[in-house]
Coordinates of C-alpha atoms and ligand atoms in Angstrom, one line a residue:
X17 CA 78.4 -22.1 103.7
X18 CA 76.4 -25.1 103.2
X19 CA 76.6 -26.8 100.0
X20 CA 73.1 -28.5 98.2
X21 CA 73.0 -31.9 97.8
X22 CA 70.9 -32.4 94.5
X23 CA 68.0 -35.4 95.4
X24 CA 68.0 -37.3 91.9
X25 CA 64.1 -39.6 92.4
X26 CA 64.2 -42.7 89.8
X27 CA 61.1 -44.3 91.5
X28 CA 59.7 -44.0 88.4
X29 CA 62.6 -45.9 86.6
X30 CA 64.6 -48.1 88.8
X31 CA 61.8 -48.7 91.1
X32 CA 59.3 -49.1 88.9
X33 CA 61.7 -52.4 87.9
X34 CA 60.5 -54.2 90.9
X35 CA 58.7 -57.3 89.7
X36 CA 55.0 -56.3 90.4
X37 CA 55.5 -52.3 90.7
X38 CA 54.9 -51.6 87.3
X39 CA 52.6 -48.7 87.0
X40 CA 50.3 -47.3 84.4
X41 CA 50.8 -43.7 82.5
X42 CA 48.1 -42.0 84.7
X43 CA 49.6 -43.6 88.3
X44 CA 53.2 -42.5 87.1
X45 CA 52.1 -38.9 86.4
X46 CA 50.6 -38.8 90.2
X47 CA 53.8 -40.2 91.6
X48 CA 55.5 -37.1 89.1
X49 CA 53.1 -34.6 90.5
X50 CA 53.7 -35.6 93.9
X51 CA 57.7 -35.6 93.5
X52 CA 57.5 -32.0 92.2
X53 CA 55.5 -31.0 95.5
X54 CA 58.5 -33.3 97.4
X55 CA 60.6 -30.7 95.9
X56 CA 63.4 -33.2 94.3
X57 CA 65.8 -32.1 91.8
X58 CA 65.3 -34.1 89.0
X59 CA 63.0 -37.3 88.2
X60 CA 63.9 -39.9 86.2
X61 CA 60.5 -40.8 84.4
X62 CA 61.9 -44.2 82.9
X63 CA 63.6 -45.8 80.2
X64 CA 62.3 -44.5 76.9
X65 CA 63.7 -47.0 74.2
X66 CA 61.8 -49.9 76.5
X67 CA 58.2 -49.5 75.2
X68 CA 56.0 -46.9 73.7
X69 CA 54.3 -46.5 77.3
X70 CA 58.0 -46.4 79.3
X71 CA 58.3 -43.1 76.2
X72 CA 54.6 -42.3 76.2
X73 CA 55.0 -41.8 79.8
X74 CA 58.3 -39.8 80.0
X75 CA 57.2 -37.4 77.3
X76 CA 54.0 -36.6 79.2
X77 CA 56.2 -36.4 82.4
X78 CA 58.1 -33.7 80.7
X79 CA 55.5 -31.9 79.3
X80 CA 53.4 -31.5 82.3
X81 CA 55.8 -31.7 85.1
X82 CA 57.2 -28.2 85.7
X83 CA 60.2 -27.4 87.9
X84 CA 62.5 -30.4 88.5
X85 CA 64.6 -31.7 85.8
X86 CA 62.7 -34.4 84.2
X87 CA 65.6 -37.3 83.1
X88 CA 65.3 -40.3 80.8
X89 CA 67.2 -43.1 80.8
X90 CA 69.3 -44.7 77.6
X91 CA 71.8 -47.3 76.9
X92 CA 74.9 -46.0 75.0
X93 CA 73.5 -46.6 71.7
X94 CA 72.1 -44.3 69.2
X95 CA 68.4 -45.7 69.3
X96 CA 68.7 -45.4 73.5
X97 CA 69.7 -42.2 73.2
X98 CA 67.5 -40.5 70.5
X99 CA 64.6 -41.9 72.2
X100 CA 65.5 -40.6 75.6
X101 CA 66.1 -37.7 73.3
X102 CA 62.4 -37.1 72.3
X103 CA 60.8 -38.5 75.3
X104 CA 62.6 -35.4 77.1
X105 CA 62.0 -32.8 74.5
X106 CA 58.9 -31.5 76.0
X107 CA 61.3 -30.4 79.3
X108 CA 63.3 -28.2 77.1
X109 CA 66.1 -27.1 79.2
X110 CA 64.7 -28.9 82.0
X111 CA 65.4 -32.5 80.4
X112 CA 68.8 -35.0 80.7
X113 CA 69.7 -37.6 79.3
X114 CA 71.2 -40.4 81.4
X115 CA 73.8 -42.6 79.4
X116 CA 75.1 -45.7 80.9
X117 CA 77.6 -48.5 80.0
X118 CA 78.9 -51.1 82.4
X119 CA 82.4 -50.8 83.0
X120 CA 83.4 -53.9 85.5
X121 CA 86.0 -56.3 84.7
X122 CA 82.9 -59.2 85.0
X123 CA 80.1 -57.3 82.9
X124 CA 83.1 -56.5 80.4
X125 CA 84.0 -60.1 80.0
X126 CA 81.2 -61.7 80.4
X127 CA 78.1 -59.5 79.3
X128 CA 79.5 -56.9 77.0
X129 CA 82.5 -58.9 75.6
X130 CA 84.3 -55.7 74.9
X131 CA 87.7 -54.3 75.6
X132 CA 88.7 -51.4 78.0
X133 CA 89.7 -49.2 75.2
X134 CA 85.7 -49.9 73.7
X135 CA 84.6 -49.0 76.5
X136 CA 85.7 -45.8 76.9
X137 CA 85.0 -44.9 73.0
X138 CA 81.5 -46.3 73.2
X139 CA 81.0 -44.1 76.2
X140 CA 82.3 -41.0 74.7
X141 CA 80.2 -41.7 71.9
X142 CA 76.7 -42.2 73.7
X143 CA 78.1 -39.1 76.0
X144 CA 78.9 -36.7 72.5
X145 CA 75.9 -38.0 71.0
X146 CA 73.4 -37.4 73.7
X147 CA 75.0 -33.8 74.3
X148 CA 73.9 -32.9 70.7
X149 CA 70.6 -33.3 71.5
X150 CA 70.2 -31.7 75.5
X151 CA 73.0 -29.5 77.3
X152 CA 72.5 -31.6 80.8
X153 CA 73.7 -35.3 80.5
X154 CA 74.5 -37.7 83.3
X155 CA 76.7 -41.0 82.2
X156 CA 76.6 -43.9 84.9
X157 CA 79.2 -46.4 84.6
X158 CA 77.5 -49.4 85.6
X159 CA 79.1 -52.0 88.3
X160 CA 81.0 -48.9 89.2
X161 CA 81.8 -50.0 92.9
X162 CA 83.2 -53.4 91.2
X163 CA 85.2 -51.7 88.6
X164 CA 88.9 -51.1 88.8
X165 CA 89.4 -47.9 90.2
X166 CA 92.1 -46.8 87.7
X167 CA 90.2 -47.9 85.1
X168 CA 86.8 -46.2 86.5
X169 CA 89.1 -42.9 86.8
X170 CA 89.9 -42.9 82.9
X171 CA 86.0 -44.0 81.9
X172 CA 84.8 -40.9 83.8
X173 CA 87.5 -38.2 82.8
X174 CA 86.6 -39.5 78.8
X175 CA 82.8 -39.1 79.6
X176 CA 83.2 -35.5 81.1
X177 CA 85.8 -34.6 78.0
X178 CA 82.5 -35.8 75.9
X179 CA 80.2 -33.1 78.0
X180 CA 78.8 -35.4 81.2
X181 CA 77.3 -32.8 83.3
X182 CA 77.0 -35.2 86.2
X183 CA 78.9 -38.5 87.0
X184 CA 77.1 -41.3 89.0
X185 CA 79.0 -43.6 90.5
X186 CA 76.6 -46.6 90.9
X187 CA 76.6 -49.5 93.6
X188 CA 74.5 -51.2 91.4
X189 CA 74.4 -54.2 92.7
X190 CA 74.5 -53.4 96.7
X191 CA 78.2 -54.9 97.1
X192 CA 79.9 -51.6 98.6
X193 CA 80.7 -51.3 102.2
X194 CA 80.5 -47.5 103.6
X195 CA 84.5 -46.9 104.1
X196 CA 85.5 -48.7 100.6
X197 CA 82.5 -46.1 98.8
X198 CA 83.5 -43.1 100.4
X199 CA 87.7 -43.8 99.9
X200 CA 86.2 -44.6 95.7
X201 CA 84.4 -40.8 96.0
X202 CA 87.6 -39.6 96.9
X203 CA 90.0 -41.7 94.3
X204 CA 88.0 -40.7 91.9
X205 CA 87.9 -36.4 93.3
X206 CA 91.9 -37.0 93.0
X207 CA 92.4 -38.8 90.4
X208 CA 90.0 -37.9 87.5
X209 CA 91.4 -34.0 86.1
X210 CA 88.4 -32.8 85.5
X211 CA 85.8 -33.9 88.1
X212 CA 85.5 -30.6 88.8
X213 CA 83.5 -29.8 85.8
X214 CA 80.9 -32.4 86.9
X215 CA 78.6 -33.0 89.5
X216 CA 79.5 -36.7 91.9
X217 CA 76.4 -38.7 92.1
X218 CA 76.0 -41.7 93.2
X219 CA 73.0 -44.6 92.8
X220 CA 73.0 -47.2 96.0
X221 CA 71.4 -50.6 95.8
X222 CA 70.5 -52.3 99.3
X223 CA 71.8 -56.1 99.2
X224 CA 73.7 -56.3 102.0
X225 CA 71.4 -53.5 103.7
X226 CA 74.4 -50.7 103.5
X227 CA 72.4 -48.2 101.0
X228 CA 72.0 -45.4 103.3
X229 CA 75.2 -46.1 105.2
X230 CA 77.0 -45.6 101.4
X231 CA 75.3 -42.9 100.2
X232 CA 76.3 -40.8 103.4
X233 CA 79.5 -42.1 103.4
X234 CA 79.8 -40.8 99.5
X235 CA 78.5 -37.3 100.3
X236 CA 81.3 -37.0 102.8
X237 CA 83.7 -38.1 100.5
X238 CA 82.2 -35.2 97.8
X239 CA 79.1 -36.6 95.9
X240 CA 76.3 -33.6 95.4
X241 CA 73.9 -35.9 94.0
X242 CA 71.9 -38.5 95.8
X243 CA 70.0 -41.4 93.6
X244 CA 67.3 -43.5 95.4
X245 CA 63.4 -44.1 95.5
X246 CA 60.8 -43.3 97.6
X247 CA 60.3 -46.6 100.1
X248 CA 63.1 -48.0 98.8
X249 CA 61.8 -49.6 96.0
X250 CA 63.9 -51.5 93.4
X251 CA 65.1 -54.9 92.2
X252 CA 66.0 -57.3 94.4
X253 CA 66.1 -55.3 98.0
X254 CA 65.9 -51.9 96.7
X255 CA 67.4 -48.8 95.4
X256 CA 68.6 -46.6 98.6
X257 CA 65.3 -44.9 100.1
X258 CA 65.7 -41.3 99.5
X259 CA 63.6 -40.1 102.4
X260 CA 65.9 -42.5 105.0
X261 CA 69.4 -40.5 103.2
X262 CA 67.8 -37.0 103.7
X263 CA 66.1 -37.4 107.2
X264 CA 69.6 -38.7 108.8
X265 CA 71.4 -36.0 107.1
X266 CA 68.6 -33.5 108.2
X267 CA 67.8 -35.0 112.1
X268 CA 72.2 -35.3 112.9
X269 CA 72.6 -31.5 111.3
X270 CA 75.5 -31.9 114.1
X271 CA 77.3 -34.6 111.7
X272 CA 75.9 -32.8 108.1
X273 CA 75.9 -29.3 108.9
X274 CA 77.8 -28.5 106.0
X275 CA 74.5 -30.2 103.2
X276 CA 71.0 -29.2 102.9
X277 CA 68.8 -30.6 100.5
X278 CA 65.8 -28.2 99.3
X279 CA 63.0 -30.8 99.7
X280 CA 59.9 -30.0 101.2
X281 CA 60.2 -32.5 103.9
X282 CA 56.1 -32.5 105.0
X283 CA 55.3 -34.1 101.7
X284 CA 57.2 -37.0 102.5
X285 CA 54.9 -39.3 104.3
X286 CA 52.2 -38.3 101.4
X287 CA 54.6 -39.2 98.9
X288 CA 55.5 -42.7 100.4
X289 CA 51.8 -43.8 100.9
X290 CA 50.9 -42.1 97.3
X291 CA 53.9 -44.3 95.8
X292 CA 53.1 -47.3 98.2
X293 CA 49.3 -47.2 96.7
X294 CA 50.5 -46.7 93.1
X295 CA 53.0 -49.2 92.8
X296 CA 51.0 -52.4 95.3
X297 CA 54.0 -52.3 97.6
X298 CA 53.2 -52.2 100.7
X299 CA 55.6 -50.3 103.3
X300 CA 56.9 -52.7 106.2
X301 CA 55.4 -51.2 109.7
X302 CA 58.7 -51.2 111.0
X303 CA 60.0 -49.0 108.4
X304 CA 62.3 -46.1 108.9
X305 CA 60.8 -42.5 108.6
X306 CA 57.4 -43.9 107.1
X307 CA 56.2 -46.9 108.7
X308 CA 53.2 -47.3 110.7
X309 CA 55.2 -47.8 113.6
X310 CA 57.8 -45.5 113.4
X311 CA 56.7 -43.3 115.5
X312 CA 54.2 -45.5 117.3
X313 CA 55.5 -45.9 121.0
X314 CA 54.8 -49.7 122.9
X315 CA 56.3 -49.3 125.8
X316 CA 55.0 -47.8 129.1
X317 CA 58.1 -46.4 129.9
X318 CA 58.1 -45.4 126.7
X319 CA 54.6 -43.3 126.6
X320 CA 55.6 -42.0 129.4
X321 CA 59.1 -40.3 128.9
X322 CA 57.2 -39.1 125.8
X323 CA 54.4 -37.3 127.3
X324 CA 56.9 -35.6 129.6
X325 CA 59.5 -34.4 126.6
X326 CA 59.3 -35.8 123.4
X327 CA 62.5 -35.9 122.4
X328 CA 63.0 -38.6 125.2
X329 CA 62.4 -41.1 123.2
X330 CA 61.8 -39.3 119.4
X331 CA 64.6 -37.8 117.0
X332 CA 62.6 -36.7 114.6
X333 CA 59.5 -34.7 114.7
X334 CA 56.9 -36.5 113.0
X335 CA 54.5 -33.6 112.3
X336 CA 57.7 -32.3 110.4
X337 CA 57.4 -34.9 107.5
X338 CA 54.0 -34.9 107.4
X339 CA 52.6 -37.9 109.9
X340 CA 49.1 -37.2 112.0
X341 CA 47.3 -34.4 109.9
X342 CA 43.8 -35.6 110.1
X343 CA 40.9 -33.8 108.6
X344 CA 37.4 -34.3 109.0
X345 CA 36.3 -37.1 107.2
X346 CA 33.7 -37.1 104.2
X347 CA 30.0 -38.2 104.5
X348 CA 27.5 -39.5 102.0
X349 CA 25.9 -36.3 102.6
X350 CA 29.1 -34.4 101.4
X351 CA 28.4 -33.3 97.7
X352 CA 30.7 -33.2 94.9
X353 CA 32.8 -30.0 95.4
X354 CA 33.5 -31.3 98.4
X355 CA 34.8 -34.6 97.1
X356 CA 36.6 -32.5 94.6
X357 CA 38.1 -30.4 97.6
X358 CA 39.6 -33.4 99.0
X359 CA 40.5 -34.9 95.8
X360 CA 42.8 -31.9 95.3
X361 CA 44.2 -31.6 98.9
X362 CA 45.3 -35.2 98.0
X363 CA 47.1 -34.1 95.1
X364 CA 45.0 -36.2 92.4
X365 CA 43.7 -34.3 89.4
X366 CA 41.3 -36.6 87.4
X367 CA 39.3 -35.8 84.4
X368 CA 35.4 -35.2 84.4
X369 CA 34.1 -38.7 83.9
X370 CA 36.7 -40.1 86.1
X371 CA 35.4 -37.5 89.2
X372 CA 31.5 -38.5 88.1
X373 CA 32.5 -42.6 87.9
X374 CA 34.5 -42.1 91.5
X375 CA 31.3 -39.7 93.1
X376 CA 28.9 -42.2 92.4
X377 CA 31.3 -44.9 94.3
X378 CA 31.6 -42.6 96.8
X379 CA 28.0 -42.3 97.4
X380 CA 27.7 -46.5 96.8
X381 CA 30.8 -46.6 100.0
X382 CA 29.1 -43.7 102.1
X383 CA 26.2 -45.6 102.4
X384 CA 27.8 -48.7 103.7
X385 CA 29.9 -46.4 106.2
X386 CA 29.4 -43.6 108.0
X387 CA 33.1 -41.9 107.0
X388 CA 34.8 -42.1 104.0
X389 CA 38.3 -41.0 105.0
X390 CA 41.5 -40.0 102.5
X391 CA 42.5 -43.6 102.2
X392 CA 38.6 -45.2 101.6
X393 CA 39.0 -42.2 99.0
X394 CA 42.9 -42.9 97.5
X395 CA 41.4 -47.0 97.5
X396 CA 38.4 -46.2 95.8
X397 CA 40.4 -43.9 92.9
X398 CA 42.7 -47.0 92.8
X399 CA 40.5 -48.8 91.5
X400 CA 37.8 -46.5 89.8
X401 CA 41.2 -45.7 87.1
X402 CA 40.5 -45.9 83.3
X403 CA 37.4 -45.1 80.8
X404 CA 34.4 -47.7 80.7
X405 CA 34.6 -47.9 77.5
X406 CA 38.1 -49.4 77.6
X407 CA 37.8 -51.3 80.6
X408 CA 35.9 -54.3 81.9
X409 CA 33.6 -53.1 85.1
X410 CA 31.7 -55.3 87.6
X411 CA 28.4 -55.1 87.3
X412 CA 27.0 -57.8 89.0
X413 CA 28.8 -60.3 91.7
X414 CA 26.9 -63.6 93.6
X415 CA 28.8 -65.8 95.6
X416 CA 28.1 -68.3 97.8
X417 CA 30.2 -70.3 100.2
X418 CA 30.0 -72.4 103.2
X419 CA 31.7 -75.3 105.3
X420 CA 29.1 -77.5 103.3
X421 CA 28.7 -76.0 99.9
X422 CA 31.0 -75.8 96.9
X423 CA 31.8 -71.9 96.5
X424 CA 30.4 -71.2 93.7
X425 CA 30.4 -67.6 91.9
X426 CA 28.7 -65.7 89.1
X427 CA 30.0 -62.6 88.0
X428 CA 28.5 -60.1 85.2
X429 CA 31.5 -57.5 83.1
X430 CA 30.3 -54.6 81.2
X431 CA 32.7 -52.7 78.6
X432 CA 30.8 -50.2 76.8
X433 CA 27.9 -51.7 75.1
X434 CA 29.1 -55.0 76.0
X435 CA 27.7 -57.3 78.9
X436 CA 28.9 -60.8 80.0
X437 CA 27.9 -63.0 82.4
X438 CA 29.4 -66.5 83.6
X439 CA 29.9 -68.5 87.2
X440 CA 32.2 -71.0 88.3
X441 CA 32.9 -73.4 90.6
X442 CA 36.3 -72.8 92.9
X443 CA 38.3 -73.4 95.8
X444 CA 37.0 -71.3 98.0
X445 CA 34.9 -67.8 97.4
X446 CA 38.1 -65.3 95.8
X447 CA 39.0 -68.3 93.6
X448 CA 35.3 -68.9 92.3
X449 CA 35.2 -65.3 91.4
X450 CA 38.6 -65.3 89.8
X451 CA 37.5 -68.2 87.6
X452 CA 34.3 -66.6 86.5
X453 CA 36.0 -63.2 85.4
X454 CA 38.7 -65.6 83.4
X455 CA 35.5 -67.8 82.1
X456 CA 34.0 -64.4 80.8
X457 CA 37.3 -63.3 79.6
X458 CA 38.5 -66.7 78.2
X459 CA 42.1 -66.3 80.0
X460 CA 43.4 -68.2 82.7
X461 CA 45.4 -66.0 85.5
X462 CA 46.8 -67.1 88.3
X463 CA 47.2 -65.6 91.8
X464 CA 50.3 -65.2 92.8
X465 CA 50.3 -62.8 95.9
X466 CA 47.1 -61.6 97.6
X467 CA 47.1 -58.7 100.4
X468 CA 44.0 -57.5 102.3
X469 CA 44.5 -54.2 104.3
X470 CA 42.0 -52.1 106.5
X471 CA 41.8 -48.9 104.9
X472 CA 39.9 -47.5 108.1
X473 CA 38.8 -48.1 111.6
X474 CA 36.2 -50.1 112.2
X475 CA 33.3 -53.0 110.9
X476 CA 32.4 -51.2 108.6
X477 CA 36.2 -50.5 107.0
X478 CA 37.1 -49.8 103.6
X479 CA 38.9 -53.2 102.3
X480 CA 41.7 -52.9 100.2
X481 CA 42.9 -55.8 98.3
X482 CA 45.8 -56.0 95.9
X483 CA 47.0 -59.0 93.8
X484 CA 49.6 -59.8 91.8
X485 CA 49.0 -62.2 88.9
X486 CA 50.4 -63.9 86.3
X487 CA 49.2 -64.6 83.0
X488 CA 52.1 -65.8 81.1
X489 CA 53.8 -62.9 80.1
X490 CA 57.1 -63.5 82.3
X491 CA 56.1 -60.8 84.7
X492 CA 53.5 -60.2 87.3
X493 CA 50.7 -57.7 87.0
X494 CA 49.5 -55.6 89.7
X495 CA 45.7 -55.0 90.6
X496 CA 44.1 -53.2 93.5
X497 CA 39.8 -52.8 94.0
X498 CA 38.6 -51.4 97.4
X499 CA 34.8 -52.5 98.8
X500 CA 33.3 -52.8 102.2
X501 CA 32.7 -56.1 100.8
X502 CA 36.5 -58.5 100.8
X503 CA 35.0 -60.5 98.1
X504 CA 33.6 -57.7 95.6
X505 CA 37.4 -55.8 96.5
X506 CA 38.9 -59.3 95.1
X507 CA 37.1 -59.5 92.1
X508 CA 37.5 -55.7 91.6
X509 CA 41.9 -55.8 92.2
X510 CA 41.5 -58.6 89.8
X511 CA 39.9 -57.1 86.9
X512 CA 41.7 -53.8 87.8
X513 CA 44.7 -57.0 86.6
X514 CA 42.9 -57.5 83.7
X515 CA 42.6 -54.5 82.7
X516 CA 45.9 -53.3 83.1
X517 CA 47.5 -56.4 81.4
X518 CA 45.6 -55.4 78.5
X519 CA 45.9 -52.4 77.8
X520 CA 49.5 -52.6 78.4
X521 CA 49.3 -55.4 75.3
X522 CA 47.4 -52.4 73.4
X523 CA 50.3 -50.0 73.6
X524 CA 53.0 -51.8 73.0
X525 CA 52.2 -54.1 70.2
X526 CA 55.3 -53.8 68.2
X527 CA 58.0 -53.7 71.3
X528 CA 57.3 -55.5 74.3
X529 CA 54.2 -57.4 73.7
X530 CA 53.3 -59.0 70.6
X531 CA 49.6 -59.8 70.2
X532 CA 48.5 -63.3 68.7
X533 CA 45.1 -64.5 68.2
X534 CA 41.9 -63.2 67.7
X535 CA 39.2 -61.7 71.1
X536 CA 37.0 -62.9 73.0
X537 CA 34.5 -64.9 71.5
X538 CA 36.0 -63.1 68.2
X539 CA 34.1 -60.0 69.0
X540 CA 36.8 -57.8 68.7
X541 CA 40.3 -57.3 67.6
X542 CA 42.2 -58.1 71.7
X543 CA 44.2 -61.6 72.5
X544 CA 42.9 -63.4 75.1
X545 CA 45.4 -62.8 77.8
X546 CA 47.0 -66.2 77.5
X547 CA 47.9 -65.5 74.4
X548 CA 49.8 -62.4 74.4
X549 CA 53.5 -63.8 74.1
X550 CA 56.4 -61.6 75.8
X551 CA 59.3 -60.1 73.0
X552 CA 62.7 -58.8 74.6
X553 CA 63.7 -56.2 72.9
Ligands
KIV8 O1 72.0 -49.7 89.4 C1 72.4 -49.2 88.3 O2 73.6 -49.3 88.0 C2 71.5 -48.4 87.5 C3 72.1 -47.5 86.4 C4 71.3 -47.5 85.2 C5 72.4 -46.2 87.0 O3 70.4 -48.3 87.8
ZN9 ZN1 70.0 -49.0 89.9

């Protein structure tokens, strides 16, 4: 009989700690959304002790997220844990807690300063105390796949004599090789008495590129539980990507006939692009499973052998995971319902205002282009996020440019009631508008990555731009605007920065963000950007 291999998706989490990925409470619920129609086991929303939006965003995660297990993550110390505690509460008996303490010779010495013997208590502890508050908690020994084995074998056996439901055995920082993970699995299936009260899991990191490769080679050895991202997101090169790990077990049933996952395997490429849009990074084309090119074939000989029998040349039936369904594109004659049709075939649920703010963009884009296709549509809700009355809008935008000219722009901001206009001078026509929204906002950003992409075919293409930026807060910000127009997209990614930045400062006054200063022109009680100074907590 085959036996399930739970899919544990930290996108959210461990992804979402990719400098730049960080997403906002409304893109995070998508990304949940979409992960429950993916089918996965259990989510981890994020990190609740972290900030009241990492909290803010699990509890609403667990109270509208039905069906997987809805997990948040905690340090072994009470505050971790109780806050993971309430973040899940919503979930009822759908919510874990996920405890973890590095064990490693190098993060003992060096990082925690502790002895083995500490250790162990201070993980039976979190364990005990985190098992008061749900019945299903995972406990991660952190470093594991650099940890003494011996050593790794008591940690584990103490955390499921405290009630660890499920035991990850994490690679966390990529430095397994498939054999050495596998033979660990199976030390640790000998060696720790009661493993079999537990679920194996293990959490792969991709530095030396060997994710995939370990987490097969740990489901062989008897791990249930798989622990990546969708794309592979993560610090540094990535957690393991979850869709690589269930399409090689899936396409060589031959080698894996003994696993099956229960994911819904056409919602993957959807998922990848929805997680790709919400979190600004962009998939490589050559990407396994959900690359533009992974199923595009160059070569004559290629086309050929494929036209004759697919599987010449393809392993995996693309239509399977949910590449090539095209629909009929929308029209500026298509009316609302029909926007709202497509809106929900997408899988986005937005609120009244948001669908009136995103239908009159709609009908601003249709008629500029003749089709407005799911991605002009996904762009244009990237960017059309958040109420006006919160959020700087572009109202107004006047550029010029030229080989003999100085670019110059002037750019006019609505919020509410509120209008301001200013123009600058830059170096060249995305920089002059970046320096008139900081002139307006009194805030100096910089640019630190720029991407334009084609949403469409065509002239008359959707443009998609997304920035990261910094504005002195230790970590970049993410912004995406869409326009037939490069320029207007620019400006539009960058205030979508802007925005984000601040009211990310908003919720988290008294954790991560501390907020100095008084607003803009006085006027109101926000920092200027440049003021906002970064606490660690
Ligand atoms: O990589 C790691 O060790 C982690 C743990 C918190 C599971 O992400
Ligand atoms: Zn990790």
């Amino acid at each position: 009989m085959s036996e399930k291999i739970f899919v544990f998706d930290t996108t959210l989490r461990d992804g979402e700690q990719c400098p730049g990925a960080s997403m906002n409470i409304r893109e995070k619920l998508e990304v949940a959304r979409q992960l429950q129609r993916l089918n996965v086991d259990i989510i981890e929303a994020g990190f609740p002790v972290i900030s009241d939006g990492d909290f803010e965003s699990v509890e609403r995660i667990a109270t509208e997220v039905r069906g997987p297990i809805i997990a948040g993550l905690a340090r072994c110390t009470p505050d971790d844990i109780d806050a993971a505690g309430a973040a899940i509460k919503p979930a009822a008996d759908r919510g874990r807690i996920h405890v973890f303490l590095a064990t490693s010779k190098i993060h003992r010495e060096h990082k925690l300063k502790k002895a083995n013997e500490e250790i162990i208590r201070l993980a039976s502890e979190g364990v005990r105390r985190a098992k008061s508050l749900v019945k299903n908690v995972e406990f991660s020994p952190e470093d594991a796949s650099r940890t003494e084995p011996e050593f790794l074998a008591k940690v584990i056996q103490a955390a499921i004599e405290a009630g660890a439901t499920t035991v990850n055995i994490p690679d966390t920082v990529g430095y397994a090789v498939p054999d050495q993970f596998g033979a660990l699995i199976k030390y640790l299936k000998d060696n720790v008495k009661n493993i079999d009260e537990a679920v194996i899991s293990v959490h792969c990191h991709d530095d030396l590129g060997l994710a995939v490769a370990n987490s097969l080679a740990a489901i062989r050895a008897g791990a249930r539980q798989v622990e990546g991202t969708i794309n592979g997101i993560g610090e540094r090169a990535g957690n393991v990507a979850l869709e690589e790990v269930v399409m090689a077990m899936r396409t060589r049933k031959d080698f894996y006939s003994e696993f099956h996952t229960d994911l819904q395997y056409s919602e993957i490429v959807k998922t990848s692009r929805l997680v790709s849009r919400m979190s600004g990074l962009v998939v490589a084309r050559s990407k396994a499973i959900v690359g533009e090119n992974a199923f595009a074939h160059g070569a004559g000989i290629h086309q050929d052998g494929i036209l004759k029998h697919r599987e010449t040349y393809e392993i995996i039936n693309p239509q399977e995971i949910g590449w090539g369904e095209s629909e009929l594109p929308l029209t500026k004659h298509s009316g609302r319902h029909a926007m709202i049709k497509r809106l929900e075939h997408l899988g986005y649920r937005l609120n009244d205002e948001e669908i009136t703010h995103l239908f009159q963009r709609f009908k601003e884009v249709g008629d500029k282009k003749k089709f407005v296709y799911d991605e002009d549509l996904a762009a244009l809700i990237d960017d059309s996020f958040g109420s006006s009355e919160e959020n700087w809008q572009l109202e107004y935008l006047h550029v010029t440019s030229g080989t003999t000219t100085v670019p110059t722009a002037t750019a006019r901001l609505v919020r509410g009631e509120e209008s301001q206009q200013d123009s600058a001078p830059g170096n060249g026509a995305v920089d002059a508008t970046m320096k008139a929204i900081d002139r307006i906002l009194h805030q100096s950003g910089h640019l630190v990555e720029y991407q334009v992409h084609s949403m469409s075919g065509g002239k008359d293409a959707l443009g998609e731009v997304t920035v990261k930026c910094d504005f002195g807060q230790g970590r970049l910000v993410t912004g995406k605007g869409a326009s037939t127009d490069v320029i207007e997209a620019s400006a539009r990614a960058y205030l979508n920065a802007v925005n984000r930045v601040r009211q990310q400062a908003k919720r988290a006054p008294t954790s991560e963000f501390k907020v100095q200063g008084s607003g803009p022109q006085g006027s109101n009680s926000e920092a200027p950007i440049s003021n906002l100074e970064l606490q660690t907590p």
